[in-house]
Amino acid sequence: QVQLVESGGGVVQPGGSLRLSCAASGFTFRSHGMHWVRQAPGKGLEWVAFIRYDESDDYYADSVRGRFTISRDNSKNTLFLQMSSLRPEDTAVYYCARAGLHFYMDVWGKGATVSVSS
Amino acid sequence: SFELTQPPSVSVSPGQTATITCSGNELGDKFASWYQHKPGQSPVMVIYEDSRRPSGIPERFSGSNSGNTATLTISGTQALDEAAYYCQAWDSNTAVFGGGTRLTVL
């Protein structure tokens, strides 16, 4: 079945770095764009980043541009989010999601928790 | 920047129709999608491309989008529909979510 599984979450100090991974299975990963979306405690959903199926383009929310980098390895069916210069406000559950034709998110992972605290 | 506005909460009695709105400048010119999010679970897409239902989503979920407003309608609302609902659209290489609407079934 179609599945996305995030990993790499944890606790990190402000200013630190962390890399999230998202392993995809059950569909042709290399044919789909992918998103990262997060939810801070008590807050709503916030889009973080998007990458096209062939890595030809990537886009970021203003809140993370210049600090986060989205990438993918189509040979390993894996999506990544490299997070640097982390701030307490980056604390959230991070979801990877498969993108549909018009950038909707039709399949979601279970999420990885990132906590930025000293 | 493009913004989407939703009412913070909507209440409905079981069996009645729930209507959740999402407002944004010329939203009708874009594709809107809707997501159901229950505590401790992953979000689930319930409507995409304004009015299309993914396989496995009950027929009681429907959507429309025109002018500045997209609407999610849940007919014959059930207790298990209680959740937060988010609208989303793509604008200027950015995905935008509405602030979310907490649907209470009471």
PDB file of C-alpha atoms in Angstrom:
ATOM      1  CA  GLN A   1       0.000   0.000   0.000  1.00  0.00           C
ATOM      2  CA  VAL A   2       1.031   3.605  -0.463  1.00  0.00           C
ATOM      3  CA  GLN A   3       3.077   4.655   2.545  1.00  0.00           C
ATOM      4  CA  LEU A   4       5.298   7.475   3.776  1.00  0.00           C
ATOM      5  CA  VAL A   5       7.415   7.027   6.905  1.00  0.00           C
ATOM      6  CA  GLU A   6       9.312   9.915   8.466  1.00  0.00           C
ATOM      7  CA  SER A   7      12.374   9.531  10.654  1.00  0.00           C
ATOM      8  CA  GLY A   8      15.148  11.637  12.144  1.00  0.00           C
ATOM      9  CA  GLY A   9      13.186  13.736  14.587  1.00  0.00           C
ATOM     10  CA  GLY A  10      14.494  14.572  18.032  1.00  0.00           C
ATOM     11  CA  VAL A  11      15.541  17.243  20.483  1.00  0.00           C
ATOM     12  CA  VAL A  12      18.095  19.840  19.360  1.00  0.00           C
ATOM     13  CA  GLN A  13      19.442  23.045  20.855  1.00  0.00           C
ATOM     14  CA  PRO A  14      18.714  26.427  19.275  1.00  0.00           C
ATOM     15  CA  GLY A  15      21.131  27.053  16.433  1.00  0.00           C
ATOM     16  CA  GLY A  16      21.565  23.344  15.835  1.00  0.00           C
ATOM     17  CA  SER A  17      20.852  21.170  12.819  1.00  0.00           C
ATOM     18  CA  LEU A  18      18.763  18.110  12.090  1.00  0.00           C
ATOM     19  CA  ARG A  19      17.944  16.076   8.986  1.00  0.00           C
ATOM     20  CA  LEU A  20      14.557  14.460   8.494  1.00  0.00           C
ATOM     21  CA  SER A  21      14.006  11.567   6.106  1.00  0.00           C
ATOM     22  CA  CYS A  22      10.812  10.278   4.533  1.00  0.00           C
ATOM     23  CA  ALA A  23      10.814   6.777   3.065  1.00  0.00           C
ATOM     24  CA  ALA A  24       8.225   6.216   0.351  1.00  0.00           C
ATOM     25  CA  SER A  25       6.762   2.900  -0.766  1.00  0.00           C
ATOM     26  CA  GLY A  26       3.819   1.554  -2.738  1.00  0.00           C
ATOM     27  CA  PHE A  27       3.963   4.111  -5.557  1.00  0.00           C
ATOM     28  CA  THR A  28       6.366   5.468  -8.191  1.00  0.00           C
ATOM     29  CA  PHE A  29       8.204   7.972  -6.038  1.00  0.00           C
ATOM     30  CA  ARG A  30      10.201   9.497  -8.912  1.00  0.00           C
ATOM     31  CA  SER A  31       6.960  10.564 -10.630  1.00  0.00           C
ATOM     32  CA  HIS A  32       5.626  12.744  -7.806  1.00  0.00           C
ATOM     33  CA  GLY A  33       6.470  16.098  -6.293  1.00  0.00           C
ATOM     34  CA  MET A  34       6.731  16.057  -2.511  1.00  0.00           C
ATOM     35  CA  HIS A  35       5.927  18.462   0.334  1.00  0.00           C
ATOM     36  CA  TRP A  36       6.983  18.965   3.927  1.00  0.00           C
ATOM     37  CA  VAL A  37       4.271  20.353   6.215  1.00  0.00           C
ATOM     38  CA  ARG A  38       4.509  21.025   9.953  1.00  0.00           C
ATOM     39  CA  GLN A  39       2.223  21.613  12.915  1.00  0.00           C
ATOM     40  CA  ALA A  40       3.518  23.452  15.961  1.00  0.00           C
ATOM     41  CA  PRO A  41       1.932  22.608  19.327  1.00  0.00           C
ATOM     42  CA  GLY A  42      -1.560  24.073  19.516  1.00  0.00           C
ATOM     43  CA  LYS A  43      -1.287  25.584  16.037  1.00  0.00           C
ATOM     44  CA  GLY A  44      -2.580  24.805  12.569  1.00  0.00           C
ATOM     45  CA  LEU A  45      -0.908  23.218   9.574  1.00  0.00           C
ATOM     46  CA  GLU A  46       1.963  25.196   8.027  1.00  0.00           C
ATOM     47  CA  TRP A  47       3.501  24.354   4.663  1.00  0.00           C
ATOM     48  CA  VAL A  48       7.304  24.203   4.771  1.00  0.00           C
ATOM     49  CA  ALA A  49       8.709  23.208   1.375  1.00  0.00           C
ATOM     50  CA  PHE A  50       8.056  21.494  -1.960  1.00  0.00           C
ATOM     51  CA  ILE A  51      10.315  19.733  -4.452  1.00  0.00           C
ATOM     52  CA  ARG A  52       9.428  18.671  -7.991  1.00  0.00           C
ATOM     53  CA  TYR A  53       9.593  15.039  -9.022  1.00  0.00           C
ATOM     54  CA  ASP A  54      12.894  15.553 -10.852  1.00  0.00           C
ATOM     55  CA  GLU A  55      14.448  18.086  -8.432  1.00  0.00           C
ATOM     56  CA  SER A  56      14.202  20.769 -11.119  1.00  0.00           C
ATOM     57  CA  ASP A  57      12.617  23.228  -8.684  1.00  0.00           C
ATOM     58  CA  ASP A  58      12.139  23.655  -4.976  1.00  0.00           C
ATOM     59  CA  TYR A  59      10.108  26.201  -3.040  1.00  0.00           C
ATOM     60  CA  TYR A  60      10.070  27.294   0.590  1.00  0.00           C
ATOM     61  CA  ALA A  61       7.945  29.123   3.110  1.00  0.00           C
ATOM     62  CA  ASP A  62       9.356  32.513   4.087  1.00  0.00           C
ATOM     63  CA  SER A  63       9.778  31.276   7.669  1.00  0.00           C
ATOM     64  CA  VAL A  64      12.355  28.644   6.663  1.00  0.00           C
ATOM     65  CA  ARG A  65      13.929  29.944   3.430  1.00  0.00           C
ATOM     66  CA  GLY A  66      17.701  30.067   3.752  1.00  0.00           C
ATOM     67  CA  ARG A  67      17.716  27.711   6.765  1.00  0.00           C
ATOM     68  CA  PHE A  68      15.993  24.573   5.457  1.00  0.00           C
ATOM     69  CA  THR A  69      16.790  22.562   2.315  1.00  0.00           C
ATOM     70  CA  ILE A  70      14.513  19.992   0.731  1.00  0.00           C
ATOM     71  CA  SER A  71      16.056  17.256  -1.400  1.00  0.00           C
ATOM     72  CA  ARG A  72      15.344  13.745  -2.614  1.00  0.00           C
ATOM     73  CA  ASP A  73      17.053  10.552  -3.732  1.00  0.00           C
ATOM     74  CA  ASN A  74      14.834   8.923  -6.342  1.00  0.00           C
ATOM     75  CA  SER A  75      17.088   5.860  -6.454  1.00  0.00           C
ATOM     76  CA  LYS A  76      16.272   5.237  -2.777  1.00  0.00           C
ATOM     77  CA  ASN A  77      12.673   6.509  -2.774  1.00  0.00           C
ATOM     78  CA  THR A  78      13.550   8.946  -0.025  1.00  0.00           C
ATOM     79  CA  LEU A  79      12.776  12.598   0.671  1.00  0.00           C
ATOM     80  CA  PHE A  80      14.882  14.740   2.978  1.00  0.00           C
ATOM     81  CA  LEU A  81      14.620  17.981   4.912  1.00  0.00           C
ATOM     82  CA  GLN A  82      17.898  19.434   6.130  1.00  0.00           C
ATOM     83  CA  MET A  83      17.181  21.926   8.911  1.00  0.00           C
ATOM     84  CA  SER A  84      19.843  24.362  10.115  1.00  0.00           C
ATOM     85  CA  SER A  85      19.947  27.370  12.450  1.00  0.00           C
ATOM     86  CA  LEU A  86      16.980  25.886  14.259  1.00  0.00           C
ATOM     87  CA  ARG A  87      14.832  28.117  16.444  1.00  0.00           C
ATOM     88  CA  PRO A  88      12.391  27.304  19.246  1.00  0.00           C
ATOM     89  CA  GLU A  89       9.543  28.269  16.900  1.00  0.00           C
ATOM     90  CA  ASP A  90      10.578  25.397  14.593  1.00  0.00           C
ATOM     91  CA  THR A  91       9.328  22.967  17.245  1.00  0.00           C
ATOM     92  CA  ALA A  92       6.602  20.944  15.547  1.00  0.00           C
ATOM     93  CA  VAL A  93       5.476  17.659  14.118  1.00  0.00           C
ATOM     94  CA  TYR A  94       6.847  17.470  10.578  1.00  0.00           C
ATOM     95  CA  TYR A  95       4.890  15.561   7.946  1.00  0.00           C
ATOM     96  CA  CYS A  96       5.988  14.573   4.480  1.00  0.00           C
ATOM     97  CA  ALA A  97       3.194  14.449   1.919  1.00  0.00           C
ATOM     98  CA  ARG A  98       2.882  13.356  -1.687  1.00  0.00           C
ATOM     99  CA  ALA A  99       1.909  16.104  -4.103  1.00  0.00           C
ATOM    100  CA  GLY A 100      -0.892  15.794  -6.596  1.00  0.00           C
ATOM    101  CA  LEU A 101      -1.198  17.453  -9.985  1.00  0.00           C
ATOM    102  CA  HIS A 102      -2.227  20.812  -8.535  1.00  0.00           C
ATOM    103  CA  PHE A 103       0.027  20.692  -5.509  1.00  0.00           C
ATOM    104  CA  TYR A 104      -2.537  19.191  -3.176  1.00  0.00           C
ATOM    105  CA  MET A 105      -1.313  16.666  -0.594  1.00  0.00           C
ATOM    106  CA  ASP A 106      -2.948  13.307  -1.206  1.00  0.00           C
ATOM    107  CA  VAL A 107      -0.864  10.995   0.989  1.00  0.00           C
ATOM    108  CA  TRP A 108       0.636  11.901   4.372  1.00  0.00           C
ATOM    109  CA  GLY A 109       3.150  10.258   6.641  1.00  0.00           C
ATOM    110  CA  LYS A 110       2.619   9.807  10.382  1.00  0.00           C
ATOM    111  CA  GLY A 111       4.991  12.644  11.215  1.00  0.00           C
ATOM    112  CA  ALA A 112       8.300  13.176  13.019  1.00  0.00           C
ATOM    113  CA  THR A 113       8.563  15.333  16.123  1.00  0.00           C
ATOM    114  CA  VAL A 114      11.226  18.030  16.292  1.00  0.00           C
ATOM    115  CA  SER A 115      11.811  19.899  19.539  1.00  0.00           C
ATOM    116  CA  VAL A 116      14.176  22.885  19.640  1.00  0.00           C
ATOM    117  CA  SER A 117      15.055  23.671  23.212  1.00  0.00           C
ATOM    118  CA  SER A 118      18.029  24.434  25.411  1.00  0.00           C
TER     119      SER A 118
ATOM    120  CA  SER B   1       0.952  37.540   0.287  1.00  0.00           C
ATOM    121  CA  PHE B   2      -1.981  35.231  -0.367  1.00  0.00           C
ATOM    122  CA  GLU B   3      -4.028  34.319   2.702  1.00  0.00           C
ATOM    123  CA  LEU B   4      -6.903  31.957   3.395  1.00  0.00           C
ATOM    124  CA  THR B   5      -9.419  32.698   6.160  1.00  0.00           C
ATOM    125  CA  GLN B   6     -11.594  30.113   7.889  1.00  0.00           C
ATOM    126  CA  PRO B   7     -13.975  30.424  10.846  1.00  0.00           C
ATOM    127  CA  PRO B   8     -12.266  29.066  13.980  1.00  0.00           C
ATOM    128  CA  SER B   9     -15.159  26.822  14.891  1.00  0.00           C
ATOM    129  CA  VAL B  10     -18.387  25.360  13.555  1.00  0.00           C
ATOM    130  CA  SER B  11     -20.933  23.328  15.503  1.00  0.00           C
ATOM    131  CA  VAL B  12     -23.499  20.936  14.055  1.00  0.00           C
ATOM    132  CA  SER B  13     -25.995  18.415  15.367  1.00  0.00           C
ATOM    133  CA  PRO B  14     -25.629  14.788  14.292  1.00  0.00           C
ATOM    134  CA  GLY B  15     -27.393  14.142  11.007  1.00  0.00           C
ATOM    135  CA  GLN B  16     -27.412  17.809  10.031  1.00  0.00           C
ATOM    136  CA  THR B  17     -25.346  19.583   7.371  1.00  0.00           C
ATOM    137  CA  ALA B  18     -22.067  21.263   8.301  1.00  0.00           C
ATOM    138  CA  THR B  19     -20.714  24.055   6.126  1.00  0.00           C
ATOM    139  CA  ILE B  20     -17.140  25.311   6.438  1.00  0.00           C
ATOM    140  CA  THR B  21     -15.997  28.288   4.403  1.00  0.00           C
ATOM    141  CA  CYS B  22     -12.551  29.366   3.224  1.00  0.00           C
ATOM    142  CA  SER B  23     -12.019  32.879   1.887  1.00  0.00           C
ATOM    143  CA  GLY B  24      -9.182  34.265  -0.182  1.00  0.00           C
ATOM    144  CA  ASN B  25      -8.694  36.846  -2.881  1.00  0.00           C
ATOM    145  CA  GLU B  26      -9.902  35.336  -6.181  1.00  0.00           C
ATOM    146  CA  LEU B  27      -9.688  31.879  -4.650  1.00  0.00           C
ATOM    147  CA  GLY B  28     -12.113  30.668  -7.312  1.00  0.00           C
ATOM    148  CA  ASP B  29      -9.334  31.080  -9.883  1.00  0.00           C
ATOM    149  CA  LYS B  30      -7.209  28.529  -8.044  1.00  0.00           C
ATOM    150  CA  PHE B  31      -7.756  24.909  -7.013  1.00  0.00           C
ATOM    151  CA  ALA B  32      -8.822  24.397  -3.398  1.00  0.00           C
ATOM    152  CA  SER B  33      -8.336  21.252  -1.374  1.00  0.00           C
ATOM    153  CA  TRP B  34      -9.560  20.276   2.087  1.00  0.00           C
ATOM    154  CA  TYR B  35      -7.986  18.172   4.832  1.00  0.00           C
ATOM    155  CA  GLN B  36      -9.443  16.510   7.921  1.00  0.00           C
ATOM    156  CA  HIS B  37      -7.107  16.326  10.907  1.00  0.00           C
ATOM    157  CA  LYS B  38      -7.908  14.452  14.081  1.00  0.00           C
ATOM    158  CA  PRO B  39      -5.692  14.687  17.201  1.00  0.00           C
ATOM    159  CA  GLY B  40      -2.814  12.223  17.162  1.00  0.00           C
ATOM    160  CA  GLN B  41      -3.418  11.241  13.553  1.00  0.00           C
ATOM    161  CA  SER B  42      -2.103  12.323  10.167  1.00  0.00           C
ATOM    162  CA  PRO B  43      -4.157  14.734   8.069  1.00  0.00           C
ATOM    163  CA  VAL B  44      -6.400  13.156   5.437  1.00  0.00           C
ATOM    164  CA  MET B  45      -7.352  14.832   2.161  1.00  0.00           C
ATOM    165  CA  VAL B  46     -11.142  14.822   1.795  1.00  0.00           C
ATOM    166  CA  ILE B  47     -11.565  17.107  -1.246  1.00  0.00           C
ATOM    167  CA  TYR B  48      -9.160  18.100  -4.031  1.00  0.00           C
ATOM    168  CA  GLU B  49      -9.436  20.260  -7.143  1.00  0.00           C
ATOM    169  CA  ASP B  50     -12.356  22.126  -5.546  1.00  0.00           C
ATOM    170  CA  SER B  51     -14.902  19.321  -5.584  1.00  0.00           C
ATOM    171  CA  ARG B  52     -13.330  15.936  -6.261  1.00  0.00           C
ATOM    172  CA  ARG B  53     -13.461  13.239  -3.620  1.00  0.00           C
ATOM    173  CA  PRO B  54     -10.532  10.817  -3.198  1.00  0.00           C
ATOM    174  CA  SER B  55     -11.385   7.144  -3.177  1.00  0.00           C
ATOM    175  CA  GLY B  56     -12.480   6.018   0.264  1.00  0.00           C
ATOM    176  CA  ILE B  57     -13.905   9.394   1.297  1.00  0.00           C
ATOM    177  CA  PRO B  58     -17.647   9.167   2.020  1.00  0.00           C
ATOM    178  CA  GLU B  59     -20.085  10.802  -0.376  1.00  0.00           C
ATOM    179  CA  ARG B  60     -21.352  13.064   2.412  1.00  0.00           C
ATOM    180  CA  PHE B  61     -18.229  15.192   1.859  1.00  0.00           C
ATOM    181  CA  SER B  62     -18.538  17.691  -0.996  1.00  0.00           C
ATOM    182  CA  GLY B  63     -16.845  20.904  -2.058  1.00  0.00           C
ATOM    183  CA  SER B  64     -17.286  23.959  -4.211  1.00  0.00           C
ATOM    184  CA  ASN B  65     -15.187  26.992  -5.100  1.00  0.00           C
ATOM    185  CA  SER B  66     -16.272  30.244  -6.724  1.00  0.00           C
ATOM    186  CA  GLY B  67     -15.419  33.903  -6.470  1.00  0.00           C
ATOM    187  CA  ASN B  68     -13.511  34.437  -3.237  1.00  0.00           C
ATOM    188  CA  THR B  69     -14.899  31.468  -1.314  1.00  0.00           C
ATOM    189  CA  ALA B  70     -14.394  27.723  -1.220  1.00  0.00           C
ATOM    190  CA  THR B  71     -16.865  25.668   0.772  1.00  0.00           C
ATOM    191  CA  LEU B  72     -16.686  22.232   2.355  1.00  0.00           C
ATOM    192  CA  THR B  73     -20.074  20.670   3.007  1.00  0.00           C
ATOM    193  CA  ILE B  74     -20.641  17.595   5.147  1.00  0.00           C
ATOM    194  CA  SER B  75     -24.133  16.196   4.758  1.00  0.00           C
ATOM    195  CA  GLY B  76     -25.599  13.944   7.440  1.00  0.00           C
ATOM    196  CA  THR B  77     -22.717  14.770   9.775  1.00  0.00           C
ATOM    197  CA  GLN B  78     -21.609  11.944  12.025  1.00  0.00           C
ATOM    198  CA  ALA B  79     -19.799  12.006  15.361  1.00  0.00           C
ATOM    199  CA  LEU B  80     -16.699  10.596  13.694  1.00  0.00           C
ATOM    200  CA  ASP B  81     -16.509  13.719  11.488  1.00  0.00           C
ATOM    201  CA  GLU B  82     -15.520  15.786  14.521  1.00  0.00           C
ATOM    202  CA  ALA B  83     -12.055  17.114  13.659  1.00  0.00           C
ATOM    203  CA  ALA B  84     -10.133  20.174  12.488  1.00  0.00           C
ATOM    204  CA  TYR B  85     -10.571  20.980   8.809  1.00  0.00           C
ATOM    205  CA  TYR B  86      -8.075  22.962   6.736  1.00  0.00           C
ATOM    206  CA  CYS B  87      -8.420  24.434   3.272  1.00  0.00           C
ATOM    207  CA  GLN B  88      -5.349  24.792   1.070  1.00  0.00           C
ATOM    208  CA  ALA B  89      -4.449  26.382  -2.245  1.00  0.00           C
ATOM    209  CA  TRP B  90      -1.292  26.965  -4.312  1.00  0.00           C
ATOM    210  CA  ASP B  91      -0.294  30.521  -5.145  1.00  0.00           C
ATOM    211  CA  SER B  92       2.966  32.008  -6.427  1.00  0.00           C
ATOM    212  CA  ASN B  93       4.994  28.854  -5.788  1.00  0.00           C
ATOM    213  CA  THR B  94       3.667  28.605  -2.250  1.00  0.00           C
ATOM    214  CA  ALA B  95       1.183  26.276  -0.609  1.00  0.00           C
ATOM    215  CA  VAL B  96      -1.146  28.208   1.677  1.00  0.00           C
ATOM    216  CA  PHE B  97      -3.312  26.709   4.417  1.00  0.00           C
ATOM    217  CA  GLY B  98      -6.238  28.343   6.081  1.00  0.00           C
ATOM    218  CA  GLY B  99      -6.070  28.675   9.848  1.00  0.00           C
ATOM    219  CA  GLY B 100      -8.309  25.661  10.365  1.00  0.00           C
ATOM    220  CA  THR B 101     -11.872  25.152  11.563  1.00  0.00           C
ATOM    221  CA  ARG B 102     -12.718  22.983  14.555  1.00  0.00           C
ATOM    222  CA  LEU B 103     -15.906  21.057  13.750  1.00  0.00           C
ATOM    223  CA  THR B 104     -17.861  20.026  16.832  1.00  0.00           C
ATOM    224  CA  VAL B 105     -20.682  17.511  16.483  1.00  0.00           C
ATOM    225  CA  LEU B 106     -23.067  17.848  19.422  1.00  0.00           C
TER     226      LEU B 106
END
